[in-house]
Coordinates of C-alpha atoms and ligand atoms in Angstrom, one line a residue:
X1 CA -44.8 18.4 8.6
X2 CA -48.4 17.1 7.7
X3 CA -48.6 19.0 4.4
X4 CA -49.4 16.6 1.7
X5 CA -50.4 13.6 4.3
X6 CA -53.5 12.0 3.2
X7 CA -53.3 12.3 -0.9
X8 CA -53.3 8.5 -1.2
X9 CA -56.2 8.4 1.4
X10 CA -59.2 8.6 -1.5
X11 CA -56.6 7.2 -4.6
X12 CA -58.1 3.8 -5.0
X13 CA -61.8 3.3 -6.2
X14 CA -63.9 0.6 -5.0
X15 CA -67.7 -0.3 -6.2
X16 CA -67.8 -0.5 -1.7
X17 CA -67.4 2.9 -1.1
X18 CA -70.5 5.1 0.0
X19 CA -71.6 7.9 -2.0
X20 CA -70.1 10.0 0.8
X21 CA -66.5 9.1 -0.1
X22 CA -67.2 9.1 -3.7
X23 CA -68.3 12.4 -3.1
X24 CA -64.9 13.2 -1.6
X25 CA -63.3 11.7 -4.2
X26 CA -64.9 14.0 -6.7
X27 CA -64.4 17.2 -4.6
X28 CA -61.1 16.3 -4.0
X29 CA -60.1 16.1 -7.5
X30 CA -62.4 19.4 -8.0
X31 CA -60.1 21.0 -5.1
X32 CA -57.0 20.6 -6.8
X33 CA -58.0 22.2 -10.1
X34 CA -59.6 24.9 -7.5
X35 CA -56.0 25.9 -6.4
X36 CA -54.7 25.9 -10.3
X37 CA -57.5 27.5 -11.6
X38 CA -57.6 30.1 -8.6
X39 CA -61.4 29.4 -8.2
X40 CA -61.0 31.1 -4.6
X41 CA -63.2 34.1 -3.1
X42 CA -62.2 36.4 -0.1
X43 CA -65.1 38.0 1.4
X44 CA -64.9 40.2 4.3
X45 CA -66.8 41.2 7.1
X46 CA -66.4 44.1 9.0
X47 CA -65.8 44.3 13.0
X48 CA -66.8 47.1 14.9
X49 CA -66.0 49.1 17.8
X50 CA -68.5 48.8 20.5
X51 CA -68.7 52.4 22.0
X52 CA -67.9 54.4 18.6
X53 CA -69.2 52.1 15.8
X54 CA -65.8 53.1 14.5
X55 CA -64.7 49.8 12.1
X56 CA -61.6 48.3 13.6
X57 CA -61.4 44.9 11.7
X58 CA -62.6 43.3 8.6
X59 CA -63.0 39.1 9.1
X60 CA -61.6 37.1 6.0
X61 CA -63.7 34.6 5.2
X62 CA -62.9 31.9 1.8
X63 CA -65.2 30.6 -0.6
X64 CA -64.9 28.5 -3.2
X65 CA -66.5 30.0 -6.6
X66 CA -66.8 25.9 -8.2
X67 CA -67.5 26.4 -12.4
X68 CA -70.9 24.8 -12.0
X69 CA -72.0 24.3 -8.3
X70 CA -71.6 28.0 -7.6
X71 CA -70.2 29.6 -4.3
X72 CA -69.0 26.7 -1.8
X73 CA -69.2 27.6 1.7
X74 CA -65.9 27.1 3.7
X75 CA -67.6 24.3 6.1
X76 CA -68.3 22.3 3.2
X77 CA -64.5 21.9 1.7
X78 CA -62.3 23.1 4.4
X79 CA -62.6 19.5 6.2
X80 CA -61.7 17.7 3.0
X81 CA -58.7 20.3 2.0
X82 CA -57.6 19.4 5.3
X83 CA -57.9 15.7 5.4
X84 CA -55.8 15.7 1.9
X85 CA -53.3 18.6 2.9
X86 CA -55.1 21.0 0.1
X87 CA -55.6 23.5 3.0
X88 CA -51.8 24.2 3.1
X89 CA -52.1 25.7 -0.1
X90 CA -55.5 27.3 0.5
X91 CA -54.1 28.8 3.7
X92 CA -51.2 30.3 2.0
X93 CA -53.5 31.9 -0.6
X94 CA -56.1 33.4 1.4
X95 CA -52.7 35.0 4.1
X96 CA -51.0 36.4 0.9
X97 CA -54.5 37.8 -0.6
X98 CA -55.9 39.2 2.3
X99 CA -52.6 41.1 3.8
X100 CA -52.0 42.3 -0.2
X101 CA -55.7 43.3 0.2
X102 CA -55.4 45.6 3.1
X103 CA -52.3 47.1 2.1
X104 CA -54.3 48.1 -1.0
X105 CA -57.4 49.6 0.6
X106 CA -54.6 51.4 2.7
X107 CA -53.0 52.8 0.0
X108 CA -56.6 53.6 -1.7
X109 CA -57.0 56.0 1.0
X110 CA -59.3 53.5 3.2
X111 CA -58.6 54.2 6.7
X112 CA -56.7 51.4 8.9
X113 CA -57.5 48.7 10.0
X114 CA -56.9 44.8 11.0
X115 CA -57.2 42.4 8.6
X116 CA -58.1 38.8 10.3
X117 CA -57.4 35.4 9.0
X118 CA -58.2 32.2 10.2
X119 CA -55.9 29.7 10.2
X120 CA -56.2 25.4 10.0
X121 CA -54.8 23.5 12.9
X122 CA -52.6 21.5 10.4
X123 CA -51.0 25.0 9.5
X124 CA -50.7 25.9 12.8
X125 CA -48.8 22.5 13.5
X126 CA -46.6 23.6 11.1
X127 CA -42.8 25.0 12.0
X128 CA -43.0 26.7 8.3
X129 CA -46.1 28.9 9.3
X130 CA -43.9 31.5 10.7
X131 CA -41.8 32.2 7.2
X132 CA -44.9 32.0 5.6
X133 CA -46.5 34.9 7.7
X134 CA -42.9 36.8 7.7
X135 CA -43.3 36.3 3.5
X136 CA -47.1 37.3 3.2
X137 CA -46.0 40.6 5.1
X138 CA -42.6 41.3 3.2
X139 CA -44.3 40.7 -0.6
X140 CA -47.7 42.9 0.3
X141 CA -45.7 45.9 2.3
X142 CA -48.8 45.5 4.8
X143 CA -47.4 46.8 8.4
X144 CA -47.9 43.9 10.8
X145 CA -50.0 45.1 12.8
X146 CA -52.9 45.3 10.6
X147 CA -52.8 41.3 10.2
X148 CA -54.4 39.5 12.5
X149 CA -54.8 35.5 12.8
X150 CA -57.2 33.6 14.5
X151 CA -56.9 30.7 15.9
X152 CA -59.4 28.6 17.5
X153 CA -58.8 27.4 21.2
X154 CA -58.4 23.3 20.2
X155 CA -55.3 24.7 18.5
X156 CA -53.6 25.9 21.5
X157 CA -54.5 22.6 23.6
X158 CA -51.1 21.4 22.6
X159 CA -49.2 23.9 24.9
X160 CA -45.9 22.2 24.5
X161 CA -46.3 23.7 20.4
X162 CA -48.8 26.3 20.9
X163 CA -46.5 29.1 23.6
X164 CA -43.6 29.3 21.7
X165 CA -45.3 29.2 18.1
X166 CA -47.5 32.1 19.4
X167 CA -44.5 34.0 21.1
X168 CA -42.6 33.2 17.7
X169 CA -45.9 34.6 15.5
X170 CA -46.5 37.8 17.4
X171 CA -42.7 38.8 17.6
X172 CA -43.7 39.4 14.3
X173 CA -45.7 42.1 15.3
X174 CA -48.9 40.5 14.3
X175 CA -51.9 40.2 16.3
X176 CA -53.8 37.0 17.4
X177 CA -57.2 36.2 18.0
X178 CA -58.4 33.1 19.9
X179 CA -61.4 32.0 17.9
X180 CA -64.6 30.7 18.5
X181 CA -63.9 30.9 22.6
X182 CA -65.8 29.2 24.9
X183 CA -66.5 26.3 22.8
X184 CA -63.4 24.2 23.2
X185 CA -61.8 22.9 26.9
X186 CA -58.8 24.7 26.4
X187 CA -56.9 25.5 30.3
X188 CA -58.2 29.0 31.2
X189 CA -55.0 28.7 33.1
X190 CA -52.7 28.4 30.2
X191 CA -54.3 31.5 28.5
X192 CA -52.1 34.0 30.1
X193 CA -48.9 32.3 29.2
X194 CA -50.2 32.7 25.3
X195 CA -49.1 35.6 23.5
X196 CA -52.2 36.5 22.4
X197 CA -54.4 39.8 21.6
X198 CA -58.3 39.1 21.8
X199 CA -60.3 36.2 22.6
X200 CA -63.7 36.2 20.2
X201 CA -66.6 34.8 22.2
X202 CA -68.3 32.2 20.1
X203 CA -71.4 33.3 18.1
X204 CA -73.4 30.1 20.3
X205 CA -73.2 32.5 23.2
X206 CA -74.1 35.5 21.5
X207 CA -77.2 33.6 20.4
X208 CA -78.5 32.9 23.3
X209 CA -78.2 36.3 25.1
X210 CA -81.8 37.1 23.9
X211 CA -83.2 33.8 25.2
X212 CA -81.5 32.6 28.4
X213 CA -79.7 34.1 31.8
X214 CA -77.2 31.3 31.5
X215 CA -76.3 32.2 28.0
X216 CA -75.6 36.0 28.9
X217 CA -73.9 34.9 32.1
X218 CA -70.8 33.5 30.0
X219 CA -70.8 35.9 28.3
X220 CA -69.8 38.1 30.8
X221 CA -67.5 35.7 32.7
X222 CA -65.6 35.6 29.7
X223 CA -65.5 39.5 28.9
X224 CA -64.3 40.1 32.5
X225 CA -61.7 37.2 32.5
X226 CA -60.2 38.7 28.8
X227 CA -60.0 42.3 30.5
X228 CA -58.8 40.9 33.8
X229 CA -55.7 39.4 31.2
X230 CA -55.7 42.4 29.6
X231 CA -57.1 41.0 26.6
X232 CA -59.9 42.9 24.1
X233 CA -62.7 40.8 23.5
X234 CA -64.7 40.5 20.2
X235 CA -68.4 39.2 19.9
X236 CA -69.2 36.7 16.9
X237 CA -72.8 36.5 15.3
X238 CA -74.4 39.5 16.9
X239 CA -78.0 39.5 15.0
X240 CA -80.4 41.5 17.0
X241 CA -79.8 45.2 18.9
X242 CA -80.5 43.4 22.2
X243 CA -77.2 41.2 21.9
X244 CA -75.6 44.9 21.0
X245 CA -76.8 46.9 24.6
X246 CA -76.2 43.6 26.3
X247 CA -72.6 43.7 25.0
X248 CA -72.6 47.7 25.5
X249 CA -73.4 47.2 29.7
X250 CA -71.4 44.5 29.6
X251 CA -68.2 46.4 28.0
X252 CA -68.0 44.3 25.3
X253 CA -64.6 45.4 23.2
X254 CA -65.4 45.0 19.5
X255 CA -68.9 43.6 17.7
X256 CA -68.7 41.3 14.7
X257 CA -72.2 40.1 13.2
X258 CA -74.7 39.8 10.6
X259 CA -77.0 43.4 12.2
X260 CA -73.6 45.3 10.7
X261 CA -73.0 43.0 7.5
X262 CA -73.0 39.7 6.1
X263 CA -69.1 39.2 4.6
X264 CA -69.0 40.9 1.5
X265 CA -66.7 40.5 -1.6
X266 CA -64.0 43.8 -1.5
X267 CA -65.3 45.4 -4.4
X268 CA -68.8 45.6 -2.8
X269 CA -67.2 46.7 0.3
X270 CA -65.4 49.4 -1.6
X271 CA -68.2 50.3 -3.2
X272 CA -70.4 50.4 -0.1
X273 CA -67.8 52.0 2.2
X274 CA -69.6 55.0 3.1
X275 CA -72.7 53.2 3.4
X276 CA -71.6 50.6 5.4
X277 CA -70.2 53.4 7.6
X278 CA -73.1 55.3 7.9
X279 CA -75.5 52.1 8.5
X280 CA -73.1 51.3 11.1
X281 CA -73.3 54.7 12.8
X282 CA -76.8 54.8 12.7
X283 CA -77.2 51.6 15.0
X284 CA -76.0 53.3 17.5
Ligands
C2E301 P1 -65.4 31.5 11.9 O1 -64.0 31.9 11.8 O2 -65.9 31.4 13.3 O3 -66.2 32.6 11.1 C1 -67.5 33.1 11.5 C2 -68.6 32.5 10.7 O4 -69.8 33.0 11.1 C3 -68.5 32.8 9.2 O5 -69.1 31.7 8.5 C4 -69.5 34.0 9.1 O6 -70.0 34.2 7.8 C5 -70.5 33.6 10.1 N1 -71.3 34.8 10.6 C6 -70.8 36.0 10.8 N2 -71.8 36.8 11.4 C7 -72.8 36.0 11.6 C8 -74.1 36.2 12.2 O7 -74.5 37.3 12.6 N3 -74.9 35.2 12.3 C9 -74.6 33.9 11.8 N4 -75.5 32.9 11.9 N5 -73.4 33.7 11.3 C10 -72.5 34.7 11.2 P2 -68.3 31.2 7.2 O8 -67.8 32.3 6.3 O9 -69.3 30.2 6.5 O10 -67.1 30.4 7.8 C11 -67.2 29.2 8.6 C12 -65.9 28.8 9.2 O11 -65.0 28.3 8.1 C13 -65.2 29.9 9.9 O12 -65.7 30.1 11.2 C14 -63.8 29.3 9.9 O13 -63.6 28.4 11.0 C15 -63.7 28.6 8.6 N6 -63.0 29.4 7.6 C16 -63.5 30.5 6.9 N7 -62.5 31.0 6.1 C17 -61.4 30.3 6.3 C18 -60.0 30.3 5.8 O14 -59.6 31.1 4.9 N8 -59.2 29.3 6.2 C19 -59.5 28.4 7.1 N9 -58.6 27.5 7.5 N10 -60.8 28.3 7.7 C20 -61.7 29.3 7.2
MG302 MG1 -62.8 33.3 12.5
MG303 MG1 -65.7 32.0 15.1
MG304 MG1 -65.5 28.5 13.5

């Protein structure tokens, strides 16, 4: 297992280091404290249906709310709670809050849906990730099929690891997302040998559908593959209504993007439920 690796990476001081690993040294300590003082934030963002606007998914995305530098954005600390095995720990939290969070909202009266976390490729490396899972669904109650765990396609280059730990995760009765899709050199042939659910098409893609043929051209190559696998595809970063029709014609599965809402905290999204679900209707 690589949990815990790398703690002695940043222990000794020296007047050579840059700022930038004196930096790291600071956060690092910071990040610790972080996981006793439970300084996380789960904010979710919603994922849509393409044809009825109805919400099929909510994203959970971490921050870090740090006593004096505010709200941390996940690129910012997830790199160094990986390099010193923090993220283990992180990882754990943010499974175990979001699946007891979606068992709540279900038992609130909320109607059902997904729940999506993203997972570090050290955790998925790691032959303990399955109990974890199987522990985060026993202690919350939450039916497995309303958790869902993405995975980026780098993960699943390692197919020696990555077909049986997927068959092994979705016997669960989980689902899995391949995240960010498109942007890594994973073997399209290898994809229908992965247990998998969805592919999410990187929001780099989506971007571009307004500017450039090419752009919008992958896009559809990859919603026709996923379908031709029998996989539902989900865009990322969907901004402007164009990106939406284009997504429409091209039979796009799910939408996911800032035109529907930015990730929210849950007690704004309880609170703005029937807004949100209006606002989302209206789009249409
Ligand atoms: P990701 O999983 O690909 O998440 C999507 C990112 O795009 C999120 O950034 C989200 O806020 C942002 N986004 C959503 N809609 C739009 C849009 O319309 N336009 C634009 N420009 N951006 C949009 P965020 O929350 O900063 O997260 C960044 C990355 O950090 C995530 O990328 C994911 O790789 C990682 N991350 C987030 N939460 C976790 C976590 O709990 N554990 C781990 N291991 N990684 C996490
Ligand atoms: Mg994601
Ligand atoms: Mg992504
Ligand atoms: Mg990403």
């Amino acid at each position: 297992s690589a949990k815990g690796r790398g703690l002695n990476t940043y222990a000794l001081y020296s007047p050579d280091m840059n700022i930038t690993t004196r930096e790291q040294i600071v956060l690092e300590s910071s990040l610790r404290k972080a996981i006793e003082n439970e300084e996380f934030r789960l904010f979710y963002q919603p994922q849509v249906d393409i044809s009825t606007g109805e919400l099929k998914g909510v994203e959970a995305l971490v921050r870090w709310m740090h006593p004096s530098k505010g709200l941390i954005p996940p690129n910012d600390f997830i790199p160094i709670a990986e390099e010193t095995g923090f993220i283990h720990q992180i990882d754990t939290w943010v499974l175990r809050t979001a699946c007891r969070q979606n068992k709540k909202w279900q038992d609130q009266g909320f109607p059902h849906f997904r729940v999506s976390v993203n997972l570090s490729s050290m955790e998925f490396l790691d032959d303990g990730l399955v109990d974890v899972v199987k522990e985060a669904l026993n202690e919350s109650g939450l039916d497995p099929k309303y958790l869902d765990l993405e995975i980026t396609e780098t993960m699943t280059m390692n197919v020696d690891h990555a077909i049986p730990m997927l068959r092994n995760l979705s016997s669960l009765g989980i689902q899995i997302s391949i995240d960010d899709f498109g942007t890594g050199y994973s073997s399209l042939s290898y994809l229908k040998n992965f247990s998998i659910n969805r592919l999410k098409i990187d929001q780099s893609f989506v971007r571009d559908i307004s500017k450039d043929a090419n752009g919008t051209n992958i896009v559809s190559v990859i919603i026709a593959m996923a379908h031709s696998m029998n996989l539902e595809v989900v865009a990322e970063g969907v901004e402007q209504k164009e990106q939406l029709r284009f997504l429409q014609v091209q039979k796009c599965d799910e939408v996911q993007g800032y035109y529907f809402s930015r990730p929210i905290p849950a007690e704004e999204f309880e609170q703005s439920f029937p807004e949100l679900i209006a606002k989302v209707k209206k789009l249409y």
